[in-house]
Short mmCIF file of C-alpha atoms in Angstrom, two decimals:
data_model
loop_
_atom_site.label_atom_id
_atom_site.label_comp_id
_atom_site.label_asym_id
_atom_site.label_seq_id
_atom_site.Cartn_x
_atom_site.Cartn_y
_atom_site.Cartn_z
CA MET X 1 -135.79 60.51 5.25
CA SER X 2 -134.79 60.62 1.26
CA ASN X 3 -137.57 61.88 -1.01
CA THR X 4 -136.65 58.43 -2.33
CA GLU X 5 -137.51 55.90 0.36
CA THR X 6 -140.79 58.95 1.04
CA LYS X 7 -142.34 58.27 -1.86
CA GLU X 8 -141.16 54.60 -1.88
CA ASN X 9 -143.34 54.38 1.46
CA ASN X 10 -145.95 56.71 0.01
CA THR X 11 -146.97 54.38 -2.96
CA THR X 12 -146.69 51.56 -0.41
CA GLU X 13 -149.12 52.77 2.00
CA ASN X 14 -151.08 53.77 -1.10
CA VAL X 15 -151.18 50.70 -2.25
CA GLN X 16 -151.49 48.84 0.75
CA ALA X 17 -155.13 51.74 1.88
CA GLN X 18 -156.17 50.17 -1.57
CA GLU X 19 -155.62 47.23 -0.83
CA VAL X 20 -157.55 47.05 2.18
CA LYS X 21 -160.33 49.25 1.12
CA THR X 22 -160.55 46.75 -1.94
CA PRO X 23 -162.61 44.41 0.08
CA GLU X 24 -165.17 46.68 1.46
CA VAL X 25 -165.68 47.76 -3.00
CA THR X 26 -165.53 43.71 -3.98
CA THR X 27 -168.81 42.14 -2.22
CA GLU X 28 -171.62 40.19 -3.75
CA GLN X 29 -173.76 43.09 -3.33
CA ASN X 30 -170.98 45.13 -5.58
CA GLN X 31 -170.64 42.66 -8.83
CA PRO X 32 -174.00 42.43 -10.38
CA GLU X 33 -172.65 46.24 -9.99
CA GLN X 34 -169.21 45.51 -11.81
CA LYS X 35 -170.26 43.71 -13.51
CA GLU X 36 -172.41 45.49 -15.54
CA VAL X 37 -169.82 48.13 -15.50
CA ASN X 38 -167.52 45.31 -16.77
CA LYS X 39 -169.69 45.38 -19.42
CA GLU X 40 -170.69 48.00 -20.48
CA ASN X 41 -167.16 49.03 -21.06
CA GLY X 42 -166.91 45.78 -23.15
CA LEU X 43 -163.73 44.57 -21.36
CA ASP X 44 -162.42 40.81 -21.68
CA GLU X 45 -160.93 38.29 -19.73
CA GLU X 46 -158.20 39.30 -19.58
CA GLN X 47 -158.72 42.86 -18.50
CA LYS X 48 -161.60 41.82 -15.92
CA LEU X 49 -159.03 39.65 -14.05
CA LEU X 50 -156.72 42.62 -13.72
CA LEU X 51 -159.24 44.34 -11.87
CA ARG X 52 -160.68 44.67 -8.18
CA THR X 53 -163.10 41.66 -8.33
CA GLY X 54 -164.93 40.50 -4.49
CA GLN X 55 -163.25 36.91 -4.61
CA GLY X 56 -159.60 38.34 -4.48
CA ILE X 57 -157.27 41.07 -4.27
CA ASN X 58 -155.65 42.87 -7.25
CA LEU X 59 -151.70 42.54 -6.66
CA VAL X 60 -150.65 43.21 -10.20
CA PRO X 61 -148.87 46.87 -8.79
CA LYS X 62 -150.04 49.79 -10.61
CA GLN X 63 -146.64 51.58 -12.61
CA SER X 64 -145.08 54.72 -10.63
CA LYS X 65 -144.92 57.68 -11.91
CA GLN X 66 -140.83 57.12 -12.35
CA GLU X 67 -142.11 53.48 -14.64
CA ILE X 68 -143.75 55.36 -16.66
CA LYS X 69 -141.12 58.04 -17.37
CA LYS X 70 -138.91 55.66 -18.23
CA GLU X 71 -141.63 53.57 -19.87
CA GLU X 72 -142.21 56.86 -21.62
CA LYS X 73 -137.68 57.44 -22.27
CA LYS X 74 -137.60 53.67 -23.38
CA PHE X 75 -140.76 54.63 -25.86
CA SER X 76 -138.63 57.65 -27.40
CA LEU X 77 -135.45 55.76 -27.74
CA SER X 78 -136.70 52.86 -30.14
CA ILE X 79 -138.38 55.84 -31.98
CA SER X 80 -135.19 57.85 -31.87
CA SER X 81 -133.06 54.89 -33.17
CA ILE X 82 -135.60 53.22 -35.44
CA LEU X 83 -135.86 57.06 -37.36
CA SER X 84 -131.37 57.31 -36.82
CA LEU X 85 -131.44 53.89 -38.73
CA ILE X 86 -134.65 55.02 -41.57
CA LEU X 87 -131.48 58.56 -41.93
CA LEU X 88 -129.00 56.10 -42.54
CA VAL X 89 -130.45 53.57 -44.72
CA ILE X 90 -131.57 57.19 -46.41
CA LEU X 91 -128.16 58.29 -46.47
CA SER X 92 -126.75 54.46 -47.18
CA LEU X 93 -128.54 55.18 -50.92
CA GLY X 94 -128.03 58.74 -51.81
CA ILE X 95 -124.82 58.69 -51.35
CA VAL X 96 -124.15 55.57 -53.16
CA PHE X 97 -126.72 56.88 -56.34
CA TYR X 98 -124.31 59.84 -55.80
CA ASN X 99 -121.33 57.91 -56.34
CA ILE X 100 -122.72 56.19 -59.74
CA ILE X 101 -124.26 59.58 -61.64
CA SER X 102 -121.59 60.95 -60.87
CA THR X 103 -118.94 57.90 -62.36
CA ASN X 104 -121.45 57.51 -64.85
CA GLN X 105 -121.38 60.90 -66.24
CA LEU X 106 -117.41 61.01 -65.73
CA SER X 107 -117.77 57.62 -67.79
CA SER X 108 -119.69 59.57 -70.93
CA ALA X 109 -118.27 62.71 -70.47
CA LYS X 110 -114.66 61.12 -71.53
CA GLN X 111 -116.31 58.64 -74.15
CA LYS X 112 -117.49 61.89 -76.03
CA ARG X 113 -113.99 63.67 -75.67
CA ASN X 114 -112.44 60.18 -76.67
CA GLU X 115 -114.94 60.57 -80.10
CA MET X 116 -114.34 63.95 -80.89
CA GLU X 117 -110.63 63.16 -80.70
CA SER X 118 -110.90 60.94 -83.00
CA GLN X 119 -112.90 63.63 -85.60
CA LEU X 120 -109.89 65.82 -84.78
CA GLN X 121 -107.61 63.07 -85.88
CA ALA X 122 -109.36 64.25 -89.23
CA TYR X 123 -107.72 67.69 -89.10
CA SER X 124 -104.38 66.79 -88.38
CA ASP X 125 -102.65 68.36 -90.95
CA LYS X 126 -104.92 71.18 -91.16
CA TYR X 127 -103.91 71.54 -88.02
CA ILE X 128 -100.52 71.50 -88.20
CA SER X 129 -99.95 73.94 -90.89
CA HIS X 130 -102.33 76.29 -88.55
CA GLN X 131 -99.29 75.49 -85.82
CA GLU X 132 -96.36 76.40 -87.96
CA ILE X 133 -98.26 79.89 -89.10
CA ILE X 134 -99.35 80.64 -85.53
CA GLU X 135 -95.24 79.81 -84.49
CA ARG X 136 -94.24 82.49 -87.22
CA ILE X 137 -96.37 85.22 -86.24
CA ASP X 138 -95.35 84.87 -82.59
CA LEU X 139 -91.87 85.18 -83.65
CA TYR X 140 -92.75 87.97 -85.44
CA LYS X 141 -94.67 89.86 -82.45
CA ASN X 142 -91.57 88.90 -79.98
CA VAL X 143 -88.77 90.39 -82.74
CA LYS X 144 -91.26 93.75 -83.34
CA SER X 145 -91.67 94.30 -79.99
CA ALA X 146 -87.78 94.77 -79.54
CA VAL X 147 -87.68 97.21 -82.35
CA TYR X 148 -87.71 101.06 -81.76
CA SER X 149 -87.08 103.48 -84.66
CA PRO X 150 -82.75 104.52 -84.41
CA ARG X 151 -83.28 108.05 -86.26
CA GLU X 152 -86.34 108.85 -83.37
CA VAL X 153 -83.01 108.22 -80.03
CA VAL X 154 -81.00 110.29 -81.98
CA GLU X 155 -83.04 112.91 -83.03
CA TYR X 156 -84.25 113.35 -79.31
CA VAL X 157 -81.14 113.29 -77.67
CA MET X 158 -79.80 115.29 -80.42
CA GLU X 159 -82.06 117.86 -79.55
CA ILE X 160 -80.77 118.22 -76.25
CA VAL X 161 -77.47 118.59 -77.20
CA GLU X 162 -78.14 121.56 -79.79
CA ARG X 163 -79.46 123.71 -77.34
CA GLN X 164 -75.96 124.48 -76.78
CA SER X 165 -75.05 125.33 -79.63
CA ASN X 166 -70.96 124.82 -79.31
CA ILE X 167 -71.32 121.33 -78.70
CA GLU X 168 -70.13 118.42 -81.88
CA ILE X 169 -70.85 114.83 -81.09
CA ARG X 170 -68.10 112.34 -82.67
CA GLY X 171 -69.81 109.74 -81.67
CA PHE X 172 -73.48 107.84 -80.78
CA ASN X 173 -74.04 104.57 -79.85
CA ILE X 174 -77.42 102.54 -79.19
CA ASP X 175 -77.61 98.88 -77.94
CA ASP X 176 -81.30 96.73 -77.60
CA SER X 177 -82.30 97.89 -73.98
CA LEU X 178 -82.02 101.11 -75.15
CA GLU X 179 -78.85 102.37 -73.16
CA PHE X 180 -76.39 104.51 -75.17
CA GLU X 181 -72.76 106.01 -75.36
CA MET X 182 -72.02 109.19 -76.49
CA SER X 183 -68.89 111.54 -77.45
CA GLY X 184 -68.00 114.91 -78.23
CA GLU X 185 -66.27 117.65 -77.76
CA THR X 186 -67.24 121.51 -76.87
CA ASP X 187 -64.95 124.66 -76.22
CA ASN X 188 -65.55 124.35 -72.36
CA LEU X 189 -66.07 122.89 -69.35
CA GLU X 190 -68.75 124.56 -68.17
CA THR X 191 -70.73 123.66 -71.68
CA VAL X 192 -70.37 119.96 -70.46
CA ALA X 193 -71.52 120.79 -67.31
CA LYS X 194 -74.68 122.64 -68.60
CA LEU X 195 -74.85 119.13 -71.02
CA TRP X 196 -75.05 117.28 -67.96
CA TYR X 197 -77.99 118.85 -65.90
CA MET X 198 -79.48 119.01 -68.79
CA LEU X 199 -79.62 115.26 -70.26
CA GLY X 200 -79.78 114.65 -66.42
CA VAL X 201 -83.23 116.65 -65.54
CA ASP X 202 -84.82 115.04 -68.67
CA ARG X 203 -87.72 112.85 -68.44
CA TYR X 204 -87.38 110.50 -70.76
CA ILE X 205 -83.79 109.76 -70.08
CA LEU X 206 -83.48 107.32 -67.19
CA ASN X 207 -80.70 108.27 -65.43
CA ILE X 208 -77.04 109.48 -67.37
CA ASN X 209 -73.72 109.26 -66.29
CA LEU X 210 -70.11 111.44 -67.15
CA ALA X 211 -68.21 108.38 -68.30
CA GLY X 212 -65.23 110.49 -69.12
CA VAL X 213 -64.38 114.13 -69.21
CA SER X 214 -60.79 116.06 -70.57
CA LYS X 215 -59.87 119.13 -71.00
CA THR X 216 -57.74 120.07 -74.08
CA ASP X 217 -55.77 123.28 -75.96
CA THR X 218 -59.37 123.57 -77.83
CA GLY X 219 -61.51 123.28 -75.07
CA ALA X 220 -62.80 119.70 -73.75
CA ASN X 221 -64.01 116.13 -74.88
CA PHE X 222 -66.25 114.32 -73.24
CA SER X 223 -68.30 111.36 -72.65
CA PHE X 224 -72.01 110.30 -72.02
CA GLU X 225 -73.44 106.95 -70.45
CA GLY X 226 -77.31 107.33 -70.56
CA GLU X 227 -79.81 104.93 -70.57
CA LEU X 228 -83.48 106.07 -72.59
CA ASP X 229 -86.81 105.44 -71.23
CA ARG X 230 -88.10 102.47 -73.21
CA ASP X 231 -91.76 103.29 -73.47
CA LYS X 232 -91.47 106.30 -74.88
CA PHE X 233 -89.52 104.41 -77.98
CA ILE X 234 -90.49 101.46 -78.35
CA THR X 235 -94.37 100.74 -78.64
CA ASN X 236 -94.80 97.24 -80.24
CA MET O 1 -166.93 44.25 9.96
CA ALA O 2 -165.24 41.64 11.59
CA GLY O 3 -163.70 40.47 8.64
CA SER O 4 -161.64 43.44 7.12
CA LYS O 5 -160.42 44.16 10.69
CA LYS O 6 -159.13 40.33 10.68
CA GLN O 7 -157.81 42.01 7.41
CA GLU O 8 -156.06 44.49 8.78
CA GLN O 9 -154.22 42.80 11.53
CA ASN O 10 -152.74 40.18 9.13
CA PRO O 11 -152.65 40.86 5.57
CA ASN O 12 -151.71 37.73 3.16
CA PRO O 13 -147.99 37.39 2.68
CA ARG O 14 -148.04 37.13 -0.34
CA ALA O 15 -149.31 40.81 -1.06
CA SER O 16 -146.42 41.66 1.56
CA ARG O 17 -144.04 39.50 -0.90
CA ASP O 18 -145.64 41.47 -3.74
CA LEU O 19 -145.37 45.26 -2.22
CA GLY O 20 -142.47 45.16 -1.37
CA LYS O 21 -141.33 44.03 -5.05
CA VAL O 22 -143.32 46.47 -5.88
CA GLY O 23 -140.78 49.03 -3.72
CA GLU O 24 -138.05 47.58 -5.76
CA LYS O 25 -139.55 48.93 -9.06
CA ALA O 26 -139.41 52.04 -7.21
CA LYS O 27 -136.17 52.16 -7.25
CA LYS O 28 -135.15 50.26 -10.90
CA SER O 29 -137.35 53.51 -12.07
CA ARG O 30 -133.77 54.69 -14.31
CA LEU O 31 -133.33 54.00 -17.43
CA THR O 32 -129.80 51.32 -17.32
CA ILE O 33 -127.41 50.40 -20.39
CA SER O 34 -129.52 47.46 -21.01
CA ASP O 35 -132.24 50.11 -22.35
CA LEU O 36 -129.47 52.76 -24.37
CA ILE O 37 -128.35 48.99 -26.31
CA ILE O 38 -130.12 50.10 -29.36
CA PRO O 39 -129.55 53.57 -29.25
CA ILE O 40 -126.06 53.20 -28.81
CA GLY O 41 -125.80 50.14 -31.29
CA ALA O 42 -126.98 52.86 -33.50
CA GLY O 43 -125.28 55.36 -33.00
CA VAL O 44 -121.44 53.64 -33.46
CA ILE O 45 -122.71 51.74 -36.82
CA LEU O 46 -123.83 55.49 -38.35
CA LEU O 47 -120.49 56.69 -36.65
CA LEU O 48 -118.40 53.57 -38.33
CA LEU O 49 -120.06 53.73 -41.47
CA SER O 50 -119.65 57.23 -41.83
CA LEU O 51 -115.77 57.29 -41.72
CA PHE O 52 -115.70 54.30 -43.60
CA LEU O 53 -117.22 54.19 -46.11
CA PHE O 54 -119.39 57.91 -46.46
CA VAL O 55 -116.14 59.91 -46.13
CA PRO O 56 -114.30 57.70 -49.32
CA MET O 57 -117.27 57.40 -51.27
CA ILE O 58 -118.04 61.17 -51.18
CA ARG O 59 -114.47 61.35 -51.83
CA THR O 60 -114.59 59.99 -54.88
CA ALA O 61 -117.63 61.04 -55.66
CA ARG O 62 -115.88 64.95 -55.86
CA GLU O 63 -112.73 63.93 -57.32
CA SER O 64 -115.20 62.50 -59.96
CA GLN O 65 -116.83 65.43 -60.19
CA ALA O 66 -113.72 67.38 -60.60
CA GLU O 67 -112.48 65.29 -63.32
CA LEU O 68 -116.23 65.82 -64.39
CA LYS O 69 -115.45 69.22 -64.93
CA LYS O 70 -111.69 68.75 -66.50
CA VAL O 71 -113.62 66.94 -69.22
CA ASN O 72 -116.06 68.96 -70.12
CA SER O 73 -113.47 71.87 -70.50
CA ASP O 74 -111.26 69.46 -72.29
CA ILE O 75 -114.95 68.54 -74.10
CA GLU O 76 -115.28 72.70 -75.08
CA HIS O 77 -111.62 73.50 -76.17
CA LEU O 78 -111.63 70.85 -79.05
CA GLU O 79 -115.43 72.14 -80.04
CA HIS O 80 -113.95 75.18 -80.46
CA VAL O 81 -110.44 74.02 -82.19
CA LYS O 82 -113.02 72.03 -84.40
CA ILE O 83 -115.21 74.72 -84.83
CA SER O 84 -112.45 77.12 -85.93
CA LEU O 85 -110.33 74.49 -88.10
CA ASP O 86 -113.77 74.57 -89.98
CA GLU O 87 -114.10 78.02 -90.38
CA ILE O 88 -110.50 78.17 -91.98
CA ASP O 89 -110.84 77.62 -95.68
CA ASP O 90 -108.83 75.11 -97.01
CA THR O 91 -107.01 76.34 -99.55
CA GLN O 92 -106.37 79.86 -98.02
CA ILE O 93 -104.62 78.09 -95.32
CA VAL O 94 -102.53 76.39 -97.91
CA ASN O 95 -101.42 79.55 -99.51
CA ASP O 96 -100.71 81.66 -96.03
CA LEU O 97 -98.17 78.78 -95.17
CA VAL O 98 -97.05 78.95 -98.39
CA MET O 99 -96.18 83.22 -97.76
CA VAL O 100 -95.18 83.18 -93.82
CA LYS O 101 -92.93 81.01 -95.10
CA ARG O 102 -91.25 82.64 -97.47
CA VAL O 103 -90.33 85.94 -95.29
CA ILE O 104 -89.75 83.60 -92.33
CA PRO O 105 -88.10 80.23 -94.35
CA LYS O 106 -86.83 77.20 -92.99
CA VAL O 107 -83.06 78.08 -94.20
CA LEU O 108 -82.03 81.91 -94.19
CA GLN O 109 -78.33 83.11 -95.04
CA VAL O 110 -76.68 86.72 -94.57
CA ALA O 111 -76.65 86.64 -98.36
CA ASP O 112 -80.00 85.89 -98.43
CA PHE O 113 -80.78 89.40 -96.64
CA VAL O 114 -78.02 91.53 -97.05
CA TYR O 115 -78.86 91.56 -100.62
CA TYR O 116 -81.90 94.05 -99.99
CA ILE O 117 -79.55 96.12 -97.34
CA ASP O 118 -77.09 96.71 -99.91
CA ASN O 119 -80.02 98.05 -102.60
CA LEU O 120 -81.29 100.24 -100.37
CA ALA O 121 -77.46 101.52 -99.00
CA ASN O 122 -77.01 102.06 -103.05
CA SER O 123 -80.41 103.45 -102.85
CA LYS O 124 -79.26 106.52 -100.88
CA ASN O 125 -75.74 106.41 -102.22
CA LEU O 126 -73.83 104.99 -98.91
CA SER O 127 -70.87 103.25 -99.57
CA ALA O 128 -70.49 100.13 -97.66
CA GLY O 129 -67.39 99.04 -95.39
CA GLU O 130 -66.45 95.39 -93.92
CA LEU O 131 -68.90 93.06 -93.39
CA SER O 132 -68.75 90.03 -91.11
CA VAL O 133 -71.29 86.54 -90.15
CA SER O 134 -71.42 86.21 -86.30
CA ASP O 135 -71.86 83.23 -85.27
CA ARG O 136 -75.93 81.61 -84.75
CA LEU O 137 -77.23 83.53 -81.59
CA ALA O 138 -80.43 80.91 -81.50
CA SER O 139 -81.34 77.74 -83.30
CA ASN O 140 -83.81 80.18 -85.35
CA GLY O 141 -81.33 83.58 -86.28
CA VAL O 142 -78.59 84.45 -87.92
CA THR O 143 -76.58 87.69 -87.96
CA SER O 144 -73.72 89.62 -89.85
CA SER O 145 -72.21 92.71 -88.27
CA LEU O 146 -72.40 96.33 -91.26
CA SER O 147 -71.53 99.40 -92.09
CA TYR O 148 -71.80 102.03 -94.60
CA SER O 149 -70.78 105.69 -94.81
CA GLY O 150 -72.19 108.30 -96.09
CA SER O 151 -74.32 111.23 -94.81
CA TYR O 152 -75.78 112.07 -91.72
CA ASP O 153 -79.26 111.70 -92.81
CA ASP O 154 -78.62 109.23 -95.12
CA VAL O 155 -77.25 106.73 -92.83
CA LEU O 156 -80.08 107.78 -90.34
CA ASP O 157 -82.49 106.95 -93.16
CA LEU O 158 -80.92 103.03 -93.46
CA VAL O 159 -81.25 101.91 -89.92
CA ASP O 160 -84.39 103.46 -89.74
CA GLU O 161 -86.37 101.69 -92.88
CA ILE O 162 -84.12 97.92 -92.74
CA HIS O 163 -86.60 96.29 -90.44
CA ASP O 164 -89.64 97.48 -93.58
CA TYR O 165 -87.66 97.16 -96.75
CA SER O 166 -86.28 93.54 -95.14
CA PRO O 167 -88.21 90.59 -96.92
CA TYR O 168 -87.34 88.65 -94.08
CA LEU O 169 -88.03 89.23 -90.67
CA VAL O 170 -84.64 91.24 -88.99
CA ILE O 171 -83.77 93.19 -86.19
CA LEU O 172 -80.69 95.78 -85.81
CA ARG O 173 -78.62 95.70 -82.60
CA ASN O 174 -75.76 97.15 -81.03
CA ILE O 175 -75.88 100.52 -83.58
CA GLU O 176 -72.97 102.99 -83.07
CA LEU O 177 -72.62 106.20 -85.03
CA SER O 178 -70.02 107.65 -85.64
CA GLY O 179 -68.29 110.66 -87.55
CA GLY O 180 -68.63 115.00 -88.46
CA SER O 181 -69.57 117.19 -90.63
CA ASN O 182 -70.76 115.92 -93.18
CA ASN O 183 -69.49 112.31 -93.38
CA TRP O 184 -70.66 109.46 -90.90
CA THR O 185 -69.98 106.36 -90.15
CA VAL O 186 -72.64 103.15 -88.64
CA GLU O 187 -72.33 100.19 -88.18
CA PHE O 188 -74.62 97.59 -86.90
CA GLU O 189 -75.18 93.75 -86.45
CA ILE O 190 -78.38 92.83 -88.14
CA THR O 191 -80.17 89.19 -87.12
CA GLY O 192 -82.25 87.49 -89.57
CA TYR O 193 -84.62 85.38 -88.52
CA TYR O 194 -85.56 81.84 -89.59
CA MET O 195 -87.67 78.53 -88.53
CA PRO O 196 -86.25 75.48 -89.37
CA GLU O 197 -88.30 72.18 -89.81
CA GLN O 198 -89.27 70.06 -86.79
CA GLU O 199 -90.67 67.27 -86.18
CA LYS O 200 -94.24 68.75 -85.43
CA LYS O 201 -96.51 67.08 -82.34
CA ILE O 202 -99.89 67.56 -82.87
CA ASP O 203 -101.43 68.54 -79.14
CA PHE O 204 -105.08 69.80 -79.40
CA TYR O 205 -105.00 70.59 -75.83
CA GLN O 206 -102.72 73.40 -76.56
CA PRO O 207 -103.74 77.14 -76.47
CA PHE O 208 -105.74 77.86 -79.70
CA THR O 209 -105.89 80.74 -81.28
CA LYS O 210 -106.87 81.43 -85.46
CA TYR O 211 -104.09 82.51 -87.33
CA THR O 212 -107.14 85.49 -88.90
CA ASN O 213 -107.40 86.94 -85.96
CA PHE O 214 -103.69 88.62 -86.39
CA SER O 215 -104.65 89.70 -89.87
CA ASP O 216 -102.80 92.61 -89.74
CA ILE O 217 -99.03 90.90 -89.82
CA MET O 218 -100.38 88.81 -91.78
CA ASP O 219 -100.47 91.82 -93.43
CA GLU O 220 -97.48 92.45 -93.38
CA PHE O 221 -95.84 89.61 -94.32
CA SER O 222 -97.87 89.88 -97.88
CA ILE O 223 -96.46 93.32 -98.25
CA LYS O 224 -92.76 91.52 -97.24
CA VAL O 225 -93.22 89.04 -100.04
CA GLN O 226 -94.05 91.78 -102.52
CA LYS O 227 -91.04 92.40 -102.44
CA LEU O 228 -89.13 89.22 -102.65
CA ASP O 229 -91.70 88.90 -105.63
CA GLU O 230 -90.43 91.58 -107.43
CA ILE O 231 -86.64 90.86 -107.19
CA GLU O 232 -87.94 87.55 -108.26
#
């Protein structure tokens, strides 16, 4: 026998036992006592009918434990449904109000912005004049950012060259990116090599190439190409 | 006693039927779908509303908030522009505009700034070489090639001082020094800048910085204008 069937049998037996007992209890001798009890309890007619009386068997069954649990579950589900519906309503109202407030804030801000634009129209001429000045200032800053001192550049390189006393520079070219070409002559190739080394180890000469060297009757001609560090010579 | 026995042996058939029903009811003590209709229905409604109503509304509200932020930023910028323009005196801005337009004019010819270079070279006893005018590099510059000859120091002084001496905005390019002993020649390209008239478009939302914040540059403009006044 399964547990469910066992319980059902027990329930049936309990009901049967209660129904059997009912006639013993509900005698005419006990009626006055029961009526007194009913009166004391203050029960109405409907409730009295539900009680066992000596005149018949109360066939309205008591609820089983499962039914009670079911009713409780139904009650809790109903409560949770009601609560969720309330939450739904509150959420809906909240979102709608949030939307309305956001829209109103945006429209008032846009209105204020339009008003400010209208006010600024009166400053048009002054604004145009200001912008013309600023454009020229910007151009001035851009041009000046590329300005270097040619004397400073030439003298810097010449100072390295003059460490060797027997070198004569014939030409020196500089362009905007501080790349230079230097040509000259000296009395021997060893001096050219030394000069190349000294230019190469200088920290502000980023790179140096011996573009050409030739030996002559009097010595050697040379030509170097190099690049100087812009950060050193362009400070604007 | 006899009556109770009778009842025990032959119970009420109606009671028996009802008792049977109680047994059936006991079997039906579990929750059924009909009991769950309202909670499930509420959940489905909530889900549908969330998907098709709440989410779009929240998205719209967030977009409005983002746009509001931008509009407030615009308002702040416009207020800054208005306050800055109010702080600048009308007469001052007119005078400063005239001054900067003299240093960087609407139109500039080579002769305008070469004149000053020549003056500077003559002051250093340099002799002028060839002069040529290049094509315009850009919409706001005119270039000329110049050469001068003289001593090593004078030639270097010339190229060093051109930027500050010229009343116009100029820049040197491609400097070539050649020579030896006491006679050196310098050849270079010099570009003078101008700013042609353009149709002015008013855009208050452009970044705005008061020109008076660049007082050092305005002072340099002022010095250049004084040089122009000396000659004129």
